[in-house]
mmCIF file of C-alpha atoms in Angstrom:
data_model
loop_
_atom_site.group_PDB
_atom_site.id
_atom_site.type_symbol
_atom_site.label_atom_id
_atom_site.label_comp_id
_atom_site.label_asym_id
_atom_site.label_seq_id
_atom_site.Cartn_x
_atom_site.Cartn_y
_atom_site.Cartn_z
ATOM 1 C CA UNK A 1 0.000 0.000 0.000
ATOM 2 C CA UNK A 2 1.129 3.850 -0.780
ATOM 3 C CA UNK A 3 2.790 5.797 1.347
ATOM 4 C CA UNK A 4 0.272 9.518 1.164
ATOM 5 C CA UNK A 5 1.117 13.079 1.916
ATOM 6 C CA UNK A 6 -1.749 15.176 3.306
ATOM 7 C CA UNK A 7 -0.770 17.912 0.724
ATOM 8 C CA UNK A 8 -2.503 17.995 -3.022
ATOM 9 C CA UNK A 9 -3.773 20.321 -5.552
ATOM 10 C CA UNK A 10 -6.035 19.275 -8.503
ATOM 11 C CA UNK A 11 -8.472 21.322 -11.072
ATOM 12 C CA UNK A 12 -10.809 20.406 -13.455
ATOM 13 C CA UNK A 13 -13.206 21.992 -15.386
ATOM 14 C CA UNK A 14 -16.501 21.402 -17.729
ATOM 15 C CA UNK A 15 -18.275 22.819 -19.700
ATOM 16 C CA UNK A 16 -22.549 21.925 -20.527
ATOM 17 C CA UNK A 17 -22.690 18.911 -22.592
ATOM 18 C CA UNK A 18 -19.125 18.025 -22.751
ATOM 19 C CA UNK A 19 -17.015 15.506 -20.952
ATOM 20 C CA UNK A 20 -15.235 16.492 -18.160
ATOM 21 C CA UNK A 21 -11.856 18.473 -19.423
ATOM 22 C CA UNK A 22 -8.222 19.755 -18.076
ATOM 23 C CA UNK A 23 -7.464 22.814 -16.315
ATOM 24 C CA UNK A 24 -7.613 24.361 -19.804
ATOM 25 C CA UNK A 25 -11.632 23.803 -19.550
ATOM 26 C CA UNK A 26 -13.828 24.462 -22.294
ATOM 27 C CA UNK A 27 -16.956 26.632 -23.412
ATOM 28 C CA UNK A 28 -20.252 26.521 -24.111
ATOM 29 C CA UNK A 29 -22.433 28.567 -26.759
ATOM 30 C CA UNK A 30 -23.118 31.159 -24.145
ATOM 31 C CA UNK A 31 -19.244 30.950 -22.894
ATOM 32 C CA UNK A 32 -20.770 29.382 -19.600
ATOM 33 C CA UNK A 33 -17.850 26.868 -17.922
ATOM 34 C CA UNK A 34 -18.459 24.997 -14.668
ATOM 35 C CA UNK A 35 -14.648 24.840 -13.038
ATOM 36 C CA UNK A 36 -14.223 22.735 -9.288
ATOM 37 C CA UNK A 37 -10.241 22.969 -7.231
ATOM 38 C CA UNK A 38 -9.568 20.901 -4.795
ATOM 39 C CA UNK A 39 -6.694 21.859 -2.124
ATOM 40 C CA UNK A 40 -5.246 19.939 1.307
ATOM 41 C CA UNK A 41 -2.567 21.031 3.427
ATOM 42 C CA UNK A 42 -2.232 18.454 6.510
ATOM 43 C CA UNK A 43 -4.304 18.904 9.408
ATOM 44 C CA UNK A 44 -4.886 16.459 12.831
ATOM 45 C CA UNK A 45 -7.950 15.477 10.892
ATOM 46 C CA UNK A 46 -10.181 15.761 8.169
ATOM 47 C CA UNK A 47 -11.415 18.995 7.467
ATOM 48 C CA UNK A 48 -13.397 19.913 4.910
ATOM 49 C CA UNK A 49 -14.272 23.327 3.162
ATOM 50 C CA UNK A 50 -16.616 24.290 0.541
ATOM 51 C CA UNK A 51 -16.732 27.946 -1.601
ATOM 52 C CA UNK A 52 -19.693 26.975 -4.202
ATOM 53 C CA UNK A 53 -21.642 29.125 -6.200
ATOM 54 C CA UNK A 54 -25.119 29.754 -5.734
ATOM 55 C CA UNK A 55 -26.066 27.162 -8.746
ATOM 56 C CA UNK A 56 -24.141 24.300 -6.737
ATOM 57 C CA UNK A 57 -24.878 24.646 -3.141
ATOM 58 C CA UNK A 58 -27.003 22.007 -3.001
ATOM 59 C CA UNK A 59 -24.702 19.523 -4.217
ATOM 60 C CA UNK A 60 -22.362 20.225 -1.397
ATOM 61 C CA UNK A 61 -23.524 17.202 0.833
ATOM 62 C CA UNK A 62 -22.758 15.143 -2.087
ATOM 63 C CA UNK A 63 -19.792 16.445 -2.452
ATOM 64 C CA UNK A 64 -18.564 15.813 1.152
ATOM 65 C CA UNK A 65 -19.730 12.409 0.998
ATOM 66 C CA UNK A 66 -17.450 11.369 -2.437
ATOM 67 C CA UNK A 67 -14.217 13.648 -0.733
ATOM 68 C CA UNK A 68 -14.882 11.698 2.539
ATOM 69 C CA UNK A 69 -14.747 8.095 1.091
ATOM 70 C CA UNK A 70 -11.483 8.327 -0.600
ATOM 71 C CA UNK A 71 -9.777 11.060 2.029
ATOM 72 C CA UNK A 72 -9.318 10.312 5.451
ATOM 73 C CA UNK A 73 -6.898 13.071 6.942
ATOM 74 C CA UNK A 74 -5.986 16.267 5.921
ATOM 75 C CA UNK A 75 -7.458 19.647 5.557
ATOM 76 C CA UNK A 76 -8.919 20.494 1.930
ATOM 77 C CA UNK A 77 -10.876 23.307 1.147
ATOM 78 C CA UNK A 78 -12.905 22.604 -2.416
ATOM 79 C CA UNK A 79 -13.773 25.898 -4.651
ATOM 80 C CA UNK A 80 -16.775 25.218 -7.833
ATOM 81 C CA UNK A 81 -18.529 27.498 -9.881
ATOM 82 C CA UNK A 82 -19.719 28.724 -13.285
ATOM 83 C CA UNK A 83 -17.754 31.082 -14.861
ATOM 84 C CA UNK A 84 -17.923 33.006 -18.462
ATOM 85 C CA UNK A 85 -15.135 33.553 -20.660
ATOM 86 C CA UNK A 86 -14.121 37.322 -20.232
ATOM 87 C CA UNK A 87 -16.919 38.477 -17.737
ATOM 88 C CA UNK A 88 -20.147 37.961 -16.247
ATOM 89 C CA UNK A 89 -22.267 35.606 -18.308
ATOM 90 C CA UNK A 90 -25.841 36.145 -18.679
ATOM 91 C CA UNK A 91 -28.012 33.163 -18.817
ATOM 92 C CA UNK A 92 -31.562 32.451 -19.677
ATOM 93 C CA UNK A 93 -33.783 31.796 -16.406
ATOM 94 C CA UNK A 94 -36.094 28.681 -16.917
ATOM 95 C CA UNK A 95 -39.554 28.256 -18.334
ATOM 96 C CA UNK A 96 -40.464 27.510 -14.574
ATOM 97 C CA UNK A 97 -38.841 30.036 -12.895
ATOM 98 C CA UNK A 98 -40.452 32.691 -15.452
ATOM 99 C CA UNK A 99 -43.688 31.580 -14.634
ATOM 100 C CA UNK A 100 -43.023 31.394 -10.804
ATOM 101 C CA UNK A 101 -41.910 35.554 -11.347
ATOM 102 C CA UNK A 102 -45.006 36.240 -13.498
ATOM 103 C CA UNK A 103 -47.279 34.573 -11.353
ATOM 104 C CA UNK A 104 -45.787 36.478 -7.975
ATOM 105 C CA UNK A 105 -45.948 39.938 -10.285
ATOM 106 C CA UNK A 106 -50.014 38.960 -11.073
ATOM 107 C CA UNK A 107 -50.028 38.577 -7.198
ATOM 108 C CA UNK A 108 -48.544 41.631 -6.510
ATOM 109 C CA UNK A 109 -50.880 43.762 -9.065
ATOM 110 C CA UNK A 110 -53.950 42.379 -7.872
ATOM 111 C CA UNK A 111 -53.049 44.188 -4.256
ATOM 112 C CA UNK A 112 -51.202 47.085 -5.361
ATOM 113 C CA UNK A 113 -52.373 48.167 -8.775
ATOM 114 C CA UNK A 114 -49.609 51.050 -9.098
ATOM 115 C CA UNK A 115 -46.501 48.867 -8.592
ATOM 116 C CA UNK A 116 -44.447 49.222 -11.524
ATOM 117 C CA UNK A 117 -43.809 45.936 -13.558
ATOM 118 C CA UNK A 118 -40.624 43.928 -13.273
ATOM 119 C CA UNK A 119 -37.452 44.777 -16.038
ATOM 120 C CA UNK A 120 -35.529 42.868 -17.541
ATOM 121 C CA UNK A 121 -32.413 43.218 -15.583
ATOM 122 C CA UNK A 122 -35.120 42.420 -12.331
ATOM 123 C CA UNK A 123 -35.977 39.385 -13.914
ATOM 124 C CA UNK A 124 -32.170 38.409 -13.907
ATOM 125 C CA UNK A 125 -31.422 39.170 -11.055
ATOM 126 C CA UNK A 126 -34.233 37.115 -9.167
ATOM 127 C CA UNK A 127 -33.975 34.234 -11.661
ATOM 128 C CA UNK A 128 -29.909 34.121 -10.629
ATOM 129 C CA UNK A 129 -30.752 34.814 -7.071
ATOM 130 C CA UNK A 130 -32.589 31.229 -6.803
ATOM 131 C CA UNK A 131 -29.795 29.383 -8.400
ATOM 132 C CA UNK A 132 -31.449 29.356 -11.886
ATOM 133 C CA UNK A 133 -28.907 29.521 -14.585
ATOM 134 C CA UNK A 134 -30.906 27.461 -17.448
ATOM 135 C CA UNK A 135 -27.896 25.017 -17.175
ATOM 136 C CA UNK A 136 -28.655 22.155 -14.772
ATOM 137 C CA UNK A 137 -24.657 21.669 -13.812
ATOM 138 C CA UNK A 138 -25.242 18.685 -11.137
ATOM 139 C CA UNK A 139 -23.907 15.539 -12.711
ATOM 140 C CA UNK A 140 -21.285 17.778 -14.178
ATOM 141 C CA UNK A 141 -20.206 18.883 -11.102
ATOM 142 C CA UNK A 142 -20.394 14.736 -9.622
ATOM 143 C CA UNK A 143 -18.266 14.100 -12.657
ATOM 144 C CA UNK A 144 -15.323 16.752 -12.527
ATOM 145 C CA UNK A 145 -15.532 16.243 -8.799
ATOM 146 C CA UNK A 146 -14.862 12.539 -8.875
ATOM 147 C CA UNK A 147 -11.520 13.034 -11.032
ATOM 148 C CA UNK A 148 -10.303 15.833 -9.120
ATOM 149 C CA UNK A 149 -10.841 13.788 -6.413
ATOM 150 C CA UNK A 150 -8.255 11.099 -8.184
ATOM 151 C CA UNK A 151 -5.923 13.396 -9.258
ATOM 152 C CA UNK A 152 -6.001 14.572 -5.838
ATOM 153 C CA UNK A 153 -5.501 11.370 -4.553
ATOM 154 C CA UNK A 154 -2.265 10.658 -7.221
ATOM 155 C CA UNK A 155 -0.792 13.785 -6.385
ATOM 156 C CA UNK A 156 -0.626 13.261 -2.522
ATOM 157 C CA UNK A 157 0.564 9.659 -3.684
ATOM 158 C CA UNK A 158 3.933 10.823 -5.354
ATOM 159 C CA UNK A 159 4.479 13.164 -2.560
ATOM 160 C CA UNK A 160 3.726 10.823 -0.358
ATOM 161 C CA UNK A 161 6.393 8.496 -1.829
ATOM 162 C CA UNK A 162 8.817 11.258 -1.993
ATOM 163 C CA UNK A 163 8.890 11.603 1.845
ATOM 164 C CA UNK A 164 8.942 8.150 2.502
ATOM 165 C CA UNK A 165 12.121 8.062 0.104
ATOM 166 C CA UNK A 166 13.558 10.904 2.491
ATOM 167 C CA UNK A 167 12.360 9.614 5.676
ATOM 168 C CA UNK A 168 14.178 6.553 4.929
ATOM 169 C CA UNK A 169 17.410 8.192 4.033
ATOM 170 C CA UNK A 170 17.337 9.519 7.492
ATOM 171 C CA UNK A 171 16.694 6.231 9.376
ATOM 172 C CA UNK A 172 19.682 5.062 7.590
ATOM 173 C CA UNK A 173 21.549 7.935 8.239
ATOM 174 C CA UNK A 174 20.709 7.411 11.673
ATOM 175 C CA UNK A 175 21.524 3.697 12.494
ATOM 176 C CA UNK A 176 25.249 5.146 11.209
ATOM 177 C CA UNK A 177 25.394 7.501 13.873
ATOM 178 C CA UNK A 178 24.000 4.710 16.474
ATOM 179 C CA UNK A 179 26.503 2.301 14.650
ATOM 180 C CA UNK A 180 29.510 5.304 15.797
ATOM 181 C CA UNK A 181 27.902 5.350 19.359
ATOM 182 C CA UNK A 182 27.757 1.514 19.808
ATOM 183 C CA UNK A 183 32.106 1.625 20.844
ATOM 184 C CA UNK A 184 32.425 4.723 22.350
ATOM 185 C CA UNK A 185 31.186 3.672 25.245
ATOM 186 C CA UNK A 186 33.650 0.755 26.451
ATOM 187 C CA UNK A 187 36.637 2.904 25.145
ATOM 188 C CA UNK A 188 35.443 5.641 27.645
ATOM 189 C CA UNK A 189 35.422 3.246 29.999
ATOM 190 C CA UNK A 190 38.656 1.903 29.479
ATOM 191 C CA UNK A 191 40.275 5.303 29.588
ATOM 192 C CA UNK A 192 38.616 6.505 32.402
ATOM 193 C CA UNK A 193 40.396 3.313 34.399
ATOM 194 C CA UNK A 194 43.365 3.802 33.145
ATOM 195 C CA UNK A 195 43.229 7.584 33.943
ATOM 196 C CA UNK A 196 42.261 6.969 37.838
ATOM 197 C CA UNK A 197 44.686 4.327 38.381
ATOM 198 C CA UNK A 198 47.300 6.418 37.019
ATOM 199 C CA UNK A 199 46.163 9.395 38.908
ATOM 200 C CA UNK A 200 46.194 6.702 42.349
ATOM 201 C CA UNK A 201 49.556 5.491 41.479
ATOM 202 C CA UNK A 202 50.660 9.102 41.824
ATOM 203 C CA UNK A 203 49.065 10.316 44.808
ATOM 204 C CA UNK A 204 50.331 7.328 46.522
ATOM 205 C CA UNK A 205 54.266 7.569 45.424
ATOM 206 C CA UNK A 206 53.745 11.294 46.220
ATOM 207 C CA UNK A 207 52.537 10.062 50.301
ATOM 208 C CA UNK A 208 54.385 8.354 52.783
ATOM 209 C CA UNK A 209 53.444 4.931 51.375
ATOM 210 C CA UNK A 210 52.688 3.178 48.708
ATOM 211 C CA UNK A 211 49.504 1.923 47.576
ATOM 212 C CA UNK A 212 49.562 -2.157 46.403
ATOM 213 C CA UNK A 213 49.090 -2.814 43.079
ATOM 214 C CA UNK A 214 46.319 -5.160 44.032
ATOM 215 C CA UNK A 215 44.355 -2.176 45.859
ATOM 216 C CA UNK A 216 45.063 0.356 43.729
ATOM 217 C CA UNK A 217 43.555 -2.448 40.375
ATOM 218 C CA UNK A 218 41.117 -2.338 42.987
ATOM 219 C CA UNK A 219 39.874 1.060 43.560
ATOM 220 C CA UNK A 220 40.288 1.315 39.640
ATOM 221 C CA UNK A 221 37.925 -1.279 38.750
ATOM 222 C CA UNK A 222 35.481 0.051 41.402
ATOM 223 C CA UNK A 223 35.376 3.701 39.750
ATOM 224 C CA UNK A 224 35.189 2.091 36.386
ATOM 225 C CA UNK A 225 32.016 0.182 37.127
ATOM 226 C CA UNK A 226 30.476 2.780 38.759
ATOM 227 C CA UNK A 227 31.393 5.026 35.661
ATOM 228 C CA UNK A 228 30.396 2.495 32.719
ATOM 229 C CA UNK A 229 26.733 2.580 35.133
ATOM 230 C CA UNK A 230 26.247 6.320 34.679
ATOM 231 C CA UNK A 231 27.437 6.333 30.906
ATOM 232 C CA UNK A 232 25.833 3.179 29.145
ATOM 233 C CA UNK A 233 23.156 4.257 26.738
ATOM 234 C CA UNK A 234 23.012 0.565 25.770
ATOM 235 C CA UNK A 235 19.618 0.217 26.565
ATOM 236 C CA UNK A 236 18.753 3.581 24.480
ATOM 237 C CA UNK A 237 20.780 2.572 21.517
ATOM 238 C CA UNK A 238 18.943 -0.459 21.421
ATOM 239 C CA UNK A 239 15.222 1.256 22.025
ATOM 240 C CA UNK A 240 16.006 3.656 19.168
ATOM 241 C CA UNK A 241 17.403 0.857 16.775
ATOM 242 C CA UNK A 242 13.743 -1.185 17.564
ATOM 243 C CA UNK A 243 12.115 2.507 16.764
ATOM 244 C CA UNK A 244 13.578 2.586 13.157
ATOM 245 C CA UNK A 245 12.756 -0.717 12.376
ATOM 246 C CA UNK A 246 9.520 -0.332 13.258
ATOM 247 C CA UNK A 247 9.322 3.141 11.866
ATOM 248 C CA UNK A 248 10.489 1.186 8.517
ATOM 249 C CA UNK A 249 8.093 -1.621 8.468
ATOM 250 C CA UNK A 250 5.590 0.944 8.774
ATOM 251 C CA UNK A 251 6.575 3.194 5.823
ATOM 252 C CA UNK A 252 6.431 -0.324 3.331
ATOM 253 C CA UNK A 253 3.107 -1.380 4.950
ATOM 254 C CA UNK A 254 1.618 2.155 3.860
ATOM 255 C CA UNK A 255 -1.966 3.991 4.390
ATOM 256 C CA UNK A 256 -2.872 6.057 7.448
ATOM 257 C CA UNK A 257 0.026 5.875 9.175
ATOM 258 C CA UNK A 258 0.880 9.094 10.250
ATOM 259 C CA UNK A 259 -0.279 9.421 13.528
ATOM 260 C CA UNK A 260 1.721 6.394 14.336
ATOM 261 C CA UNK A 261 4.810 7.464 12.872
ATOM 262 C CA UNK A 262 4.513 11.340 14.848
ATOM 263 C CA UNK A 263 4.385 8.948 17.853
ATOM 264 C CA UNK A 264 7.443 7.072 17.156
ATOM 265 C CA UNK A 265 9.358 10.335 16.360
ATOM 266 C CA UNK A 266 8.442 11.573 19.836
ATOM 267 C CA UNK A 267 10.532 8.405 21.247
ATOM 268 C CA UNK A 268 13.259 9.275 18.822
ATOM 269 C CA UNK A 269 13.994 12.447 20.364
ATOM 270 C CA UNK A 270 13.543 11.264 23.794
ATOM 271 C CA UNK A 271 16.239 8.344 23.424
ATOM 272 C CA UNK A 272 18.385 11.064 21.144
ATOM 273 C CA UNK A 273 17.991 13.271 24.587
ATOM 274 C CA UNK A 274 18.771 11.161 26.981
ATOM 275 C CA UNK A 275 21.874 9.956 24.725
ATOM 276 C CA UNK A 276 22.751 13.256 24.845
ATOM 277 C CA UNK A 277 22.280 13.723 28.648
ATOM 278 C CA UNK A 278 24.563 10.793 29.519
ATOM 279 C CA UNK A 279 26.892 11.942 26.878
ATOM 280 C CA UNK A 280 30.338 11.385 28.861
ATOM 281 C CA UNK A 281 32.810 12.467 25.565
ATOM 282 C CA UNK A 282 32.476 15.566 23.305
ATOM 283 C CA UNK A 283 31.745 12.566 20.232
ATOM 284 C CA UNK A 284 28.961 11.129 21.699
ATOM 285 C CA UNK A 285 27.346 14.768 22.285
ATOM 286 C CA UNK A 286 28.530 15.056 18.554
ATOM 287 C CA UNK A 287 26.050 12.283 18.114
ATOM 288 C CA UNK A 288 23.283 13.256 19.988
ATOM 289 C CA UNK A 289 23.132 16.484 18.299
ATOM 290 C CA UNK A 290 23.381 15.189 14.882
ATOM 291 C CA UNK A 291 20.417 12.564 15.747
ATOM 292 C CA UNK A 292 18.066 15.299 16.836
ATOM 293 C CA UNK A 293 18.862 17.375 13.477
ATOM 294 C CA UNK A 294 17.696 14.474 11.538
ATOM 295 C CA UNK A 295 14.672 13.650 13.781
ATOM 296 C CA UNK A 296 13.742 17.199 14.138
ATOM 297 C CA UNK A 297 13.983 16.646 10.502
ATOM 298 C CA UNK A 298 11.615 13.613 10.016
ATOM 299 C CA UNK A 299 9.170 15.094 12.244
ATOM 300 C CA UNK A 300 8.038 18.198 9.623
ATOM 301 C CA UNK A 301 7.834 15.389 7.455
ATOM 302 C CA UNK A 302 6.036 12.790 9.189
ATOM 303 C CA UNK A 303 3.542 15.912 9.698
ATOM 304 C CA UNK A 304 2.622 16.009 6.146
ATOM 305 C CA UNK A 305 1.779 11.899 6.218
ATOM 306 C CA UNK A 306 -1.762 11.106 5.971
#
């Protein structure tokens, strides 16, 4: 299954009578052109937005039902309406709607015999005010709607697959720095033996007596130990190696996974920290720091998953 980003554009656009066309659209005899974009940025959620024209308000709960089967996260805002090519269109109002007017202005007359008849330009108006363009745009709109909705879809698909081609450069990157961290740690210890019973031997030839070898392997061993306890990150190494593999079975299983992965980036960090924090050598500090970069890293991208 495909890896999918939360982020997406896609237009298409119709005119009456025609199959659904690019972004180049066409026109009708009157110029009239039905046009829908569809946006998503990523969001917690899904969130869904709607900027229709009078003519195609209606349709909006159809609408949200076709966007909400195929898109499960993100936060897309769809725009639809009929435009003209060059300006305002005007359009003819329907046989019905001309006889719902003329009926109303009959009404009117009968009560108020000095009211002055409707224009033209009234006629228009009202006729456009009720959503009647003389153009019923419906399964037009169903139809452009569906295949924005796939190019949608295919868009947040290759950028979808982009991040998870970055994302997975940076778990590799980052089992190399774990891979660098793994030997520090029993060199450190090493030297810091070697360094106390060197600094013993000397305080004791400095002293009236001598120290015995035997206590002063001793007392070396001792502070060792008790070093190697405060410094060993073994147990965070290996937490943050079973976080990457896990974080990588998830990006080749696919779908809805971001949530998941923004979770397992959170106990990145923390093991990256706490590396840090017992960080006994300016390398492994080196280490720690580089980690978060590339987590800190992963996280504005795991933001954008679906």
């Amino acid at each position: 299954m495909a890896v999918y980003s939360m982020t997406g554009y896609a237009s298409v656009q119709l005119s009456p009578g025609t199959a659904p066309v690019g972004p180049e659209g066409g026109k009708s005899a009157t110029g009239a052109r039905l046009g829908l974009e569809i946006r998503s940025v990523n969001g917690r959620f899904l969130d869904l937005s709607f900027r229709l024209g009078e003519e195609l308000r209606a349709h909006e709960p159809a609408l949200r039902e076709l966007i909400s089967g195929r898109i499960k996260r993100g936060k897309v805002e769809v725009r639809a309406g009929v435009e003209g090519a060059g300006g305002e269109v005007v359009r003819e109002p329907s046989m019905a709607t001309l006889q719902r007017l003329a009926a109303v202005q009959d009404t009117v007359k009968t009560w108020m015999p000095t009211a002055a008849a409707l224009s033209v330009a009234e006629v228009l108006r009202l006729a456009a005010s009720e959503g009647d363009t003389g153009v019923d745009w419906g399964e037009g709109l169903m139809r452009i709607a569906a295949r924005a909705v796939d190019d949608l879809v295919a868009a947040r698909e290759r950028e979808g697959a982009r991040l998870a081609k970055m994302l997975l450069g940076h778990l590799a990157q980052l089992r190399a720095l774990a891979a660098q961290a793994q030997p520090l740690v029993p060199q450190l210890v090493e030297q810091q033996r070697q360094r106390f019973l060197d600094r013993w031997k000397e305080a004791m030839a400095l002293g009236e007596g001598a120290a015995t070898p035997e206590a002063a392997q001793d007392r070396a061993l001792t502070e060792a130990t008790a070093f190697a306890i405060r410094i060993d990150v073994a147990e965070e190494l290996t937490r943050l190696a079973a976080h990457l593999e896990e974080i990588e079975r998830l990006i080749g299983k696919g779908g809805e996974i971001g949530k998941r992965l923004d979770f397992l980036i959170q106990e990145l960090h923390r093991e990256a920290n706490t590396l840090g924090s017992k960080s006994a050598a300016l390398e492994l500090t080196k280490i720690s720091v580089d980690m978060k970069v590339l987590i800190e890293q992963m996280r504005e991208q795991v933001q954008n998953l679906e």
